Short mmCIF file of C-alpha atoms and ligand atoms in Angstrom, two decimals:
data_model
loop_
_atom_site.label_atom_id
_atom_site.label_comp_id
_atom_site.label_asym_id
_atom_site.label_seq_id
_atom_site.Cartn_x
_atom_site.Cartn_y
_atom_site.Cartn_z
CA MET I 1 -11.37 -16.40 -69.06
CA SER I 2 -11.88 -15.95 -65.55
CA LEU I 3 -14.54 -18.59 -63.69
CA PHE I 4 -14.63 -17.54 -59.94
CA GLU I 5 -15.50 -13.80 -60.83
CA HIS I 6 -17.31 -14.90 -64.11
CA LYS I 7 -20.80 -13.11 -63.76
CA GLU I 8 -22.50 -16.47 -64.27
CA PHE I 9 -20.72 -18.04 -61.64
CA ASP I 10 -22.63 -18.86 -59.05
CA ASN I 11 -21.11 -21.34 -56.56
CA HIS I 12 -20.87 -23.76 -59.16
CA GLU I 13 -19.44 -26.98 -57.27
CA GLU I 14 -17.53 -28.28 -60.52
CA VAL I 15 -16.88 -27.08 -63.86
CA VAL I 16 -14.79 -29.97 -65.79
CA PHE I 17 -13.43 -28.55 -69.44
CA CYS I 18 -13.27 -31.48 -70.92
CA HIS I 19 -11.16 -32.03 -74.28
CA ASP I 20 -10.03 -35.26 -76.19
CA LYS I 21 -7.61 -34.42 -78.97
CA ALA I 22 -7.80 -37.73 -81.16
CA THR I 23 -11.56 -36.78 -81.91
CA GLY I 24 -11.92 -32.57 -81.31
CA LEU I 25 -13.95 -32.66 -78.41
CA LYS I 26 -14.32 -29.90 -76.68
CA ALA I 27 -16.98 -29.92 -74.06
CA ILE I 28 -17.66 -28.16 -70.32
CA ILE I 29 -19.84 -29.82 -67.58
CA ALA I 30 -20.93 -27.58 -64.82
CA VAL I 31 -22.32 -29.07 -61.99
CA HIS I 32 -24.18 -25.79 -59.84
CA ASP I 33 -25.45 -27.51 -57.08
CA THR I 34 -25.86 -31.26 -55.46
CA THR I 35 -27.59 -30.34 -52.45
CA MET I 36 -31.00 -31.97 -53.65
CA GLY I 37 -28.79 -34.88 -55.06
CA PRO I 38 -26.63 -35.80 -58.09
CA SER I 39 -27.01 -32.96 -60.77
CA LEU I 40 -29.08 -34.13 -63.91
CA GLY I 41 -29.38 -31.53 -67.08
CA GLY I 42 -28.77 -32.04 -70.80
CA THR I 43 -25.93 -32.17 -73.03
CA ARG I 44 -26.31 -29.27 -75.58
CA MET I 45 -24.66 -28.92 -78.97
CA TRP I 46 -24.10 -25.49 -80.27
CA ASN I 47 -21.32 -23.58 -82.60
CA TYR I 48 -20.82 -21.35 -79.49
CA ALA I 49 -18.51 -17.53 -81.60
CA SER I 50 -16.12 -18.30 -78.49
CA SER I 51 -15.31 -20.87 -75.49
CA GLU I 52 -16.62 -17.55 -73.14
CA ASP I 53 -19.66 -17.64 -75.05
CA ALA I 54 -19.73 -21.59 -74.01
CA LEU I 55 -18.94 -20.97 -70.50
CA THR I 56 -22.02 -18.60 -70.09
CA ASP I 57 -24.04 -20.95 -71.59
CA VAL I 58 -23.74 -23.75 -69.63
CA LEU I 59 -22.79 -21.39 -65.92
CA ARG I 60 -26.40 -20.12 -66.84
CA LEU I 61 -28.36 -23.26 -67.41
CA SER I 62 -27.15 -25.51 -64.86
CA ARG I 63 -27.99 -23.23 -62.27
CA GLY I 64 -31.13 -22.96 -63.79
CA MET I 65 -31.87 -26.73 -63.45
CA THR I 66 -30.98 -26.50 -59.85
CA TYR I 67 -33.85 -24.56 -59.43
CA LYS I 68 -36.30 -26.10 -61.83
CA SER I 69 -35.54 -29.65 -60.03
CA ALA I 70 -36.14 -28.29 -56.69
CA LEU I 71 -39.79 -26.16 -57.24
CA ALA I 72 -40.50 -29.40 -59.04
CA GLY I 73 -39.53 -31.37 -55.89
CA LEU I 74 -37.26 -33.43 -57.07
CA PRO I 75 -34.43 -35.59 -55.51
CA LEU I 76 -31.76 -33.80 -57.82
CA GLY I 77 -29.53 -30.96 -58.07
CA GLY I 78 -28.93 -29.16 -61.05
CA GLY I 79 -26.01 -29.92 -64.11
CA LYS I 80 -25.75 -29.36 -67.86
CA ALA I 81 -23.36 -29.97 -70.81
CA VAL I 82 -22.31 -28.04 -73.37
CA ILE I 83 -20.34 -29.39 -76.67
CA ILE I 84 -18.96 -26.68 -78.45
CA GLY I 85 -19.38 -27.76 -82.62
CA ASP I 86 -21.30 -27.61 -85.52
CA ALA I 87 -24.34 -30.64 -84.87
CA LYS I 88 -24.18 -31.18 -88.75
CA LYS I 89 -20.81 -31.52 -88.76
CA ASP I 90 -19.08 -32.38 -86.19
CA LYS I 91 -20.49 -35.43 -84.42
CA SER I 92 -19.28 -38.68 -84.62
CA GLU I 93 -19.24 -41.97 -82.34
CA ALA I 94 -15.90 -41.54 -81.13
CA LEU I 95 -16.68 -37.89 -80.42
CA PHE I 96 -19.65 -39.31 -78.20
CA LYS I 97 -17.73 -42.04 -76.67
CA ALA I 98 -14.82 -39.88 -75.24
CA TYR I 99 -17.95 -37.63 -74.10
CA GLY I 100 -19.15 -40.48 -72.13
CA ARG I 101 -16.03 -41.13 -70.41
CA PHE I 102 -15.71 -37.54 -68.92
CA VAL I 103 -19.47 -37.68 -67.69
CA ASP I 104 -18.20 -41.07 -65.96
CA SER I 105 -15.49 -39.51 -64.50
CA LEU I 106 -17.72 -37.71 -62.51
CA GLY I 107 -19.30 -40.91 -60.81
CA GLY I 108 -22.56 -39.72 -60.89
CA THR I 109 -22.26 -35.99 -59.80
CA TYR I 110 -23.26 -35.40 -63.32
CA ILE I 111 -26.23 -37.34 -65.02
CA THR I 112 -26.99 -36.35 -68.74
CA ALA I 113 -29.57 -36.65 -71.00
CA GLU I 114 -30.47 -34.86 -74.62
CA ASP I 115 -31.11 -31.58 -75.27
CA VAL I 116 -30.71 -28.79 -78.06
CA ASN I 117 -28.96 -30.53 -81.45
CA ILE I 118 -28.48 -34.10 -79.36
CA ARG I 119 -30.31 -36.86 -80.21
CA THR I 120 -31.61 -39.89 -77.97
CA SER I 121 -29.27 -41.39 -80.52
CA ASP I 122 -26.15 -39.84 -78.96
CA ILE I 123 -26.90 -40.53 -76.00
CA GLU I 124 -27.33 -44.17 -76.37
CA ILE I 125 -23.66 -43.91 -77.67
CA VAL I 126 -22.71 -41.80 -74.82
CA ALA I 127 -24.63 -44.86 -72.57
CA THR I 128 -22.23 -47.26 -73.62
CA GLN I 129 -19.25 -45.36 -71.57
CA THR I 130 -21.34 -44.26 -68.46
CA ARG I 131 -24.60 -45.56 -66.74
CA TYR I 132 -24.87 -41.81 -65.76
CA VAL I 133 -27.36 -41.26 -68.46
CA ALA I 134 -31.17 -40.89 -68.37
CA GLY I 135 -34.05 -40.66 -71.06
CA THR I 136 -32.24 -43.31 -73.35
CA GLU I 137 -34.81 -45.15 -75.50
CA GLY I 138 -37.12 -47.62 -74.24
CA LYS I 139 -36.63 -46.17 -70.97
CA ALA I 140 -38.85 -43.49 -69.67
CA GLY I 141 -39.71 -42.22 -73.54
CA ASP I 142 -41.09 -39.30 -74.96
CA PRO I 143 -40.91 -36.58 -71.76
CA SER I 144 -43.55 -34.24 -74.11
CA PRO I 145 -47.01 -35.36 -72.56
CA HIS I 146 -46.14 -34.77 -69.38
CA THR I 147 -44.30 -31.36 -70.11
CA ALA I 148 -48.01 -30.81 -71.76
CA LEU I 149 -50.12 -31.57 -68.75
CA GLY I 150 -47.94 -29.65 -66.57
CA THR I 151 -47.79 -26.77 -68.96
CA TYR I 152 -52.03 -27.02 -69.30
CA LEU I 153 -52.21 -26.99 -65.25
CA GLY I 154 -49.95 -24.32 -64.92
CA LEU I 155 -52.05 -22.28 -66.92
CA LYS I 156 -55.50 -23.48 -65.29
CA ALA I 157 -53.44 -21.79 -61.90
CA ALA I 158 -52.57 -19.02 -63.78
CA ALA I 159 -55.82 -17.85 -64.98
CA LYS I 160 -57.64 -18.72 -61.29
CA HIS I 161 -55.04 -15.74 -60.64
CA ALA I 162 -55.14 -13.36 -63.57
CA LEU I 163 -58.30 -13.95 -64.80
CA GLY I 164 -60.55 -14.94 -61.39
CA SER I 165 -61.28 -18.58 -62.74
CA GLU I 166 -59.29 -21.55 -63.45
CA ASP I 167 -62.13 -22.76 -65.83
CA LEU I 168 -60.88 -21.56 -69.69
CA LYS I 169 -63.90 -22.45 -70.95
CA GLY I 170 -63.91 -19.15 -73.55
CA ILE I 171 -60.49 -18.05 -72.98
CA ARG I 172 -58.94 -17.34 -75.94
CA ILE I 173 -55.46 -18.30 -76.47
CA ALA I 174 -52.61 -17.93 -79.02
CA VAL I 175 -50.38 -20.66 -79.17
CA GLN I 176 -47.33 -20.16 -80.89
CA GLY I 177 -46.14 -23.74 -81.91
CA LEU I 178 -47.61 -27.21 -82.12
CA GLY I 179 -45.10 -29.61 -82.01
CA ALA I 180 -44.58 -32.41 -79.05
CA VAL I 181 -45.89 -30.61 -76.51
CA GLY I 182 -47.79 -27.51 -77.88
CA TYR I 183 -50.22 -29.78 -79.71
CA ASP I 184 -51.02 -31.76 -76.61
CA PHE I 185 -50.85 -28.57 -74.72
CA ALA I 186 -54.00 -27.02 -77.10
CA GLU I 187 -55.77 -30.26 -77.44
CA TYR I 188 -56.26 -30.05 -73.35
CA CYS I 189 -57.34 -26.34 -73.47
CA ALA I 190 -59.39 -27.37 -76.55
CA LYS I 191 -61.48 -29.92 -74.39
CA ASP I 192 -61.65 -27.42 -71.60
CA GLY I 193 -63.41 -24.96 -73.79
CA ALA I 194 -60.75 -22.59 -75.02
CA GLU I 195 -60.99 -20.59 -77.92
CA LEU I 196 -57.18 -21.00 -79.98
CA PHE I 197 -55.36 -19.27 -82.52
CA VAL I 198 -52.51 -21.21 -83.41
CA CYS I 199 -49.32 -20.83 -85.91
CA ASP I 200 -46.64 -23.01 -86.30
CA VAL I 201 -43.86 -23.39 -88.74
CA ASN I 202 -45.08 -26.50 -90.28
CA GLN I 203 -48.57 -25.97 -92.13
CA GLU I 204 -49.70 -29.69 -91.44
CA SER I 205 -49.42 -29.18 -87.47
CA VAL I 206 -51.58 -25.80 -88.34
CA ASP I 207 -54.20 -27.94 -90.19
CA ARG I 208 -55.00 -30.74 -88.14
CA ALA I 209 -55.24 -28.32 -85.21
CA VAL I 210 -58.17 -26.18 -86.99
CA THR I 211 -59.52 -29.07 -88.52
CA LYS I 212 -59.61 -31.52 -85.09
CA LEU I 213 -59.18 -28.93 -82.22
CA GLY I 214 -61.47 -26.40 -84.00
CA ALA I 215 -58.39 -23.92 -84.14
CA THR I 216 -58.13 -20.37 -85.96
CA ALA I 217 -54.62 -20.18 -88.17
CA VAL I 218 -52.82 -17.45 -87.39
CA SER I 219 -49.38 -16.57 -89.54
CA ILE I 220 -46.11 -16.49 -87.24
CA GLU I 221 -45.78 -12.95 -87.70
CA ASP I 222 -48.85 -12.13 -86.57
CA ILE I 223 -49.61 -14.44 -83.29
CA TYR I 224 -47.87 -11.51 -81.45
CA ASP I 225 -51.15 -9.38 -82.19
CA VAL I 226 -53.87 -11.62 -81.80
CA GLU I 227 -56.76 -10.21 -79.03
CA CYS I 228 -56.09 -12.95 -76.40
CA ASP I 229 -56.23 -13.69 -72.80
CA VAL I 230 -53.08 -15.57 -72.70
CA TYR I 231 -49.91 -15.97 -74.85
CA ALA I 232 -48.62 -19.57 -74.74
CA PRO I 233 -45.07 -20.04 -76.40
CA CYS I 234 -44.39 -23.27 -77.31
CA ALA I 235 -41.78 -23.24 -79.86
CA LEU I 236 -39.47 -20.83 -79.54
CA GLY I 237 -36.62 -18.55 -76.47
CA ALA I 238 -36.63 -14.90 -75.95
CA THR I 239 -39.83 -14.40 -77.83
CA VAL I 240 -40.70 -11.68 -74.81
CA ASN I 241 -38.64 -9.26 -75.80
CA ASP I 242 -39.20 -5.49 -76.04
CA ASP I 243 -40.84 -5.59 -79.47
CA THR I 244 -43.04 -8.49 -78.85
CA LEU I 245 -44.14 -6.62 -75.90
CA LYS I 246 -45.49 -3.83 -77.78
CA ARG I 247 -48.15 -6.11 -79.36
CA ILE I 248 -48.80 -8.85 -76.85
CA LYS I 249 -52.11 -8.02 -75.69
CA ALA I 250 -52.74 -10.78 -73.30
CA LYS I 251 -53.24 -11.02 -69.44
CA ILE I 252 -51.08 -14.12 -69.39
CA ILE I 253 -47.77 -15.60 -70.89
CA ALA I 254 -47.86 -19.08 -69.67
CA GLY I 255 -46.27 -21.55 -72.17
CA SER I 256 -43.62 -24.51 -72.70
CA ALA I 257 -40.87 -22.96 -74.29
CA ASN I 258 -37.44 -22.69 -72.59
CA ASN I 259 -35.95 -19.02 -71.71
CA GLN I 260 -39.14 -17.15 -72.50
CA LEU I 261 -37.85 -13.64 -71.40
CA ALA I 262 -35.40 -12.15 -73.69
CA THR I 263 -33.29 -11.34 -70.53
CA PRO I 264 -34.16 -11.14 -67.09
CA ALA I 265 -35.29 -7.90 -66.87
CA HIS I 266 -38.26 -8.29 -68.42
CA ASP I 267 -39.44 -10.19 -65.36
CA LYS I 268 -40.41 -6.89 -64.32
CA ILE I 269 -41.22 -5.32 -67.66
CA VAL I 270 -43.47 -7.56 -67.82
CA LYS I 271 -45.20 -7.50 -63.84
CA ASP I 272 -45.15 -3.51 -64.31
CA MET I 273 -47.52 -4.31 -67.70
CA GLY I 274 -49.92 -6.25 -65.41
CA ILE I 275 -48.99 -9.33 -67.00
CA LEU I 276 -49.17 -12.40 -64.99
CA TYR I 277 -46.06 -14.48 -66.42
CA ALA I 278 -45.61 -18.44 -65.31
CA PRO I 279 -41.91 -18.71 -65.06
CA ASP I 280 -40.59 -20.91 -67.74
CA TYR I 281 -38.67 -23.30 -65.40
CA VAL I 282 -41.85 -24.01 -63.38
CA ILE I 283 -44.19 -24.82 -66.19
CA ASN I 284 -42.26 -26.79 -68.22
CA ALA I 285 -40.97 -29.20 -65.31
CA GLY I 286 -43.09 -32.24 -66.79
CA GLY I 287 -40.39 -33.13 -68.82
CA VAL I 288 -37.72 -33.26 -66.02
CA ILE I 289 -40.21 -35.36 -63.80
CA HIS I 290 -40.28 -37.18 -66.48
CA VAL I 291 -36.96 -38.02 -67.08
CA CYS I 292 -36.28 -38.61 -63.03
CA SER I 293 -38.90 -41.05 -63.13
CA GLU I 294 -36.24 -42.98 -65.15
CA ALA I 295 -33.59 -42.07 -62.74
CA ALA I 296 -35.49 -42.26 -59.41
CA SER I 297 -37.80 -45.13 -60.28
CA PHE I 298 -40.83 -43.64 -59.76
CA SER I 299 -44.16 -45.24 -60.67
CA MET I 300 -46.56 -43.89 -63.01
CA GLU I 301 -48.76 -42.42 -60.25
CA GLU I 302 -46.13 -40.72 -58.10
CA THR I 303 -44.93 -39.57 -61.53
CA ALA I 304 -48.35 -37.86 -62.43
CA ALA I 305 -48.76 -36.86 -58.95
CA ARG I 306 -45.62 -34.89 -58.89
CA VAL I 307 -46.59 -33.20 -62.70
CA ARG I 308 -50.03 -32.26 -61.36
CA ASN I 309 -48.44 -30.51 -58.48
CA ILE I 310 -47.03 -28.09 -60.89
CA TYR I 311 -50.47 -26.53 -60.46
CA ASN I 312 -49.94 -25.99 -56.47
CA THR I 313 -46.46 -24.69 -57.11
CA LEU I 314 -47.34 -22.18 -59.51
CA ASP I 315 -50.38 -21.20 -57.61
CA LYS I 316 -47.81 -20.59 -54.39
CA ILE I 317 -45.92 -18.25 -56.68
CA PHE I 318 -48.21 -16.38 -57.88
CA THR I 319 -49.76 -15.52 -54.04
CA ARG I 320 -46.46 -14.73 -52.96
CA ALA I 321 -45.96 -12.35 -56.13
CA THR I 322 -49.24 -10.46 -55.55
CA GLU I 323 -48.76 -10.07 -51.79
CA GLU I 324 -45.04 -8.83 -52.19
CA ASN I 325 -45.81 -6.85 -55.30
CA ARG I 326 -42.76 -8.89 -57.11
CA PRO I 327 -42.28 -10.50 -60.15
CA THR I 328 -43.03 -14.25 -60.32
CA GLY I 329 -39.43 -15.11 -61.58
CA GLU I 330 -38.01 -13.47 -58.82
CA ILE I 331 -40.30 -15.23 -56.59
CA ALA I 332 -39.64 -18.47 -58.26
CA ASP I 333 -36.17 -18.48 -58.11
CA GLU I 334 -36.35 -17.34 -54.29
CA MET I 335 -38.31 -19.78 -53.54
CA ALA I 336 -35.89 -22.14 -55.19
CA ARG I 337 -33.08 -21.17 -52.77
CA GLU I 338 -35.40 -21.53 -49.33
CA ILE I 339 -35.65 -25.22 -50.64
CA LEU I 340 -31.88 -25.34 -51.33
CA ALA I 341 -31.09 -23.91 -47.71
CA ALA I 342 -33.81 -26.18 -45.57
CA LYS I 343 -32.21 -29.12 -47.40
CA ALA I 344 -28.92 -27.71 -46.41
CA ALA I 345 -29.77 -26.61 -42.61
CA GLU I 346 -31.09 -30.35 -42.81
CA ARG I 347 -28.26 -32.34 -43.93
CA SER I 348 -25.90 -30.41 -41.32
CA LEU I 349 -27.98 -31.43 -38.57
P1 NAD T 1 -40.71 -29.64 -80.83
O1 NAD T 1 -39.56 -29.30 -81.84
O2 NAD T 1 -41.77 -31.03 -81.53
O3 NAD T 1 -42.22 -28.55 -81.42
C1 NAD T 1 -41.79 -27.13 -81.59
C2 NAD T 1 -42.78 -26.48 -82.87
O4 NAD T 1 -42.56 -24.84 -83.03
C3 NAD T 1 -42.61 -27.30 -84.01
O5 NAD T 1 -43.57 -27.60 -84.58
C4 NAD T 1 -42.12 -26.18 -85.04
O6 NAD T 1 -42.62 -26.57 -86.50
C5 NAD T 1 -42.50 -24.86 -84.60
N1 NAD T 1 -41.55 -23.50 -84.93
C6 NAD T 1 -40.84 -23.47 -84.56
N2 NAD T 1 -40.09 -22.05 -84.92
C7 NAD T 1 -41.39 -21.84 -84.78
C8 NAD T 1 -42.20 -20.48 -84.93
N3 NAD T 1 -41.15 -19.46 -85.66
N4 NAD T 1 -43.20 -19.81 -84.91
C9 NAD T 1 -43.91 -20.76 -84.83
N5 NAD T 1 -43.91 -22.15 -84.35
C10 NAD T 1 -42.46 -22.74 -84.86
O7 NAD T 1 -40.48 -29.27 -79.66
P2 NAD T 1 -41.13 -29.66 -78.38
O8 NAD T 1 -40.60 -30.93 -77.74
O9 NAD T 1 -42.68 -29.38 -78.33
O10 NAD T 1 -40.86 -28.32 -77.07
C11 NAD T 1 -41.56 -27.02 -77.30
C12 NAD T 1 -40.77 -26.25 -76.54
O11 NAD T 1 -40.88 -26.55 -75.09
C13 NAD T 1 -39.11 -25.58 -76.54
O12 NAD T 1 -38.92 -24.61 -76.74
C14 NAD T 1 -38.49 -26.88 -75.89
O13 NAD T 1 -36.92 -26.52 -75.39
C15 NAD T 1 -39.63 -26.90 -74.57
N6 NAD T 1 -39.53 -27.60 -73.77
C16 NAD T 1 -40.18 -29.22 -74.29
C17 NAD T 1 -39.82 -30.28 -73.40
C18 NAD T 1 -40.20 -31.69 -73.71
O14 NAD T 1 -40.61 -32.30 -72.89
N7 NAD T 1 -40.32 -31.70 -75.11
C19 NAD T 1 -39.56 -30.24 -72.08
C20 NAD T 1 -39.58 -28.60 -71.50
C21 NAD T 1 -39.09 -27.89 -71.92
#
């Protein structure tokens, strides 16, 4: 397994392979870039088919965190960690303690938090071994309300560009997933007079949106076929793919889900179809802003102002994408790299 030649290697500063024989811990921590500050990113637990797959994931995700925090204007770099294992069988207190010692050994260049298959209770165990953790219980708390607010404001910026007005009154929105973020997002849109079409595997969530928000229920299979202006993925990744794009009729794709595009190539495919895509890591940055507020001790007002700024960031991305006739995801990555280059130049002075 090569590292420096790996297709996802992007001048990562540190990649640490963690192994603890006694607990069976196998993890990889990737610190992509600390130009803006210490790297922050969650720890994911996944039963990867191979350590090569785990390395690919952690290299890609850590770079994504660098771009996300840079565009969100946070004093943070990008990092991520993966624990290789089955979250249902392989978790133990000793394993998370061993992992915490590895996080601590990096001396603060990497701050961890929860991610897929990792609960706050697991991070509490990690926190017994290191202070480099964020998002623990009793501190910043649930980031979802801020993610929902940022996603709603990001949609308004997209509506301004693709539909001629940021007013959501009468706009038809297909919301996939009514969880912690999706429901609050749908509620904001409903208050603005949007017409909602919703789906979720959890029938109770659908019934609540129908009763309280006046939404129309759609089956999870039919959500892509809804005649709508906006497709808002708020559940799963990779739902924007060759199959769904044959069915999606929306002019805008804007939702909270991570990794919405099945492949990087779908950025251009979506643009060529005349759909305005709000890059996922920009529109859903309310969560990382919230978690950072704990580490950086932002006031409530400052945190809220940073979340509201997601509107302005997307406005700039959409304007530049239109002027340069380029895909929005490509523009977002480029703008993040410009922020990093400006900071690096400032430092060298
Ligand atoms: P959640 O688990 O609370 O909600 C997800 C919802 O999607 C659940 O209600 C679930 O039943 C539903 N769902 C699952 N499979 C589905 C399917 N096939 N069709 C329709 N619905 C389905 O998660 P969340 O915190 O609301 O996060 C939603 C998305 O936003 C995730 O992709 C997450 O990674 C991303 N995100 C969340 C945050 C945050 O602050 N919570 C921050 C950034 C990104």
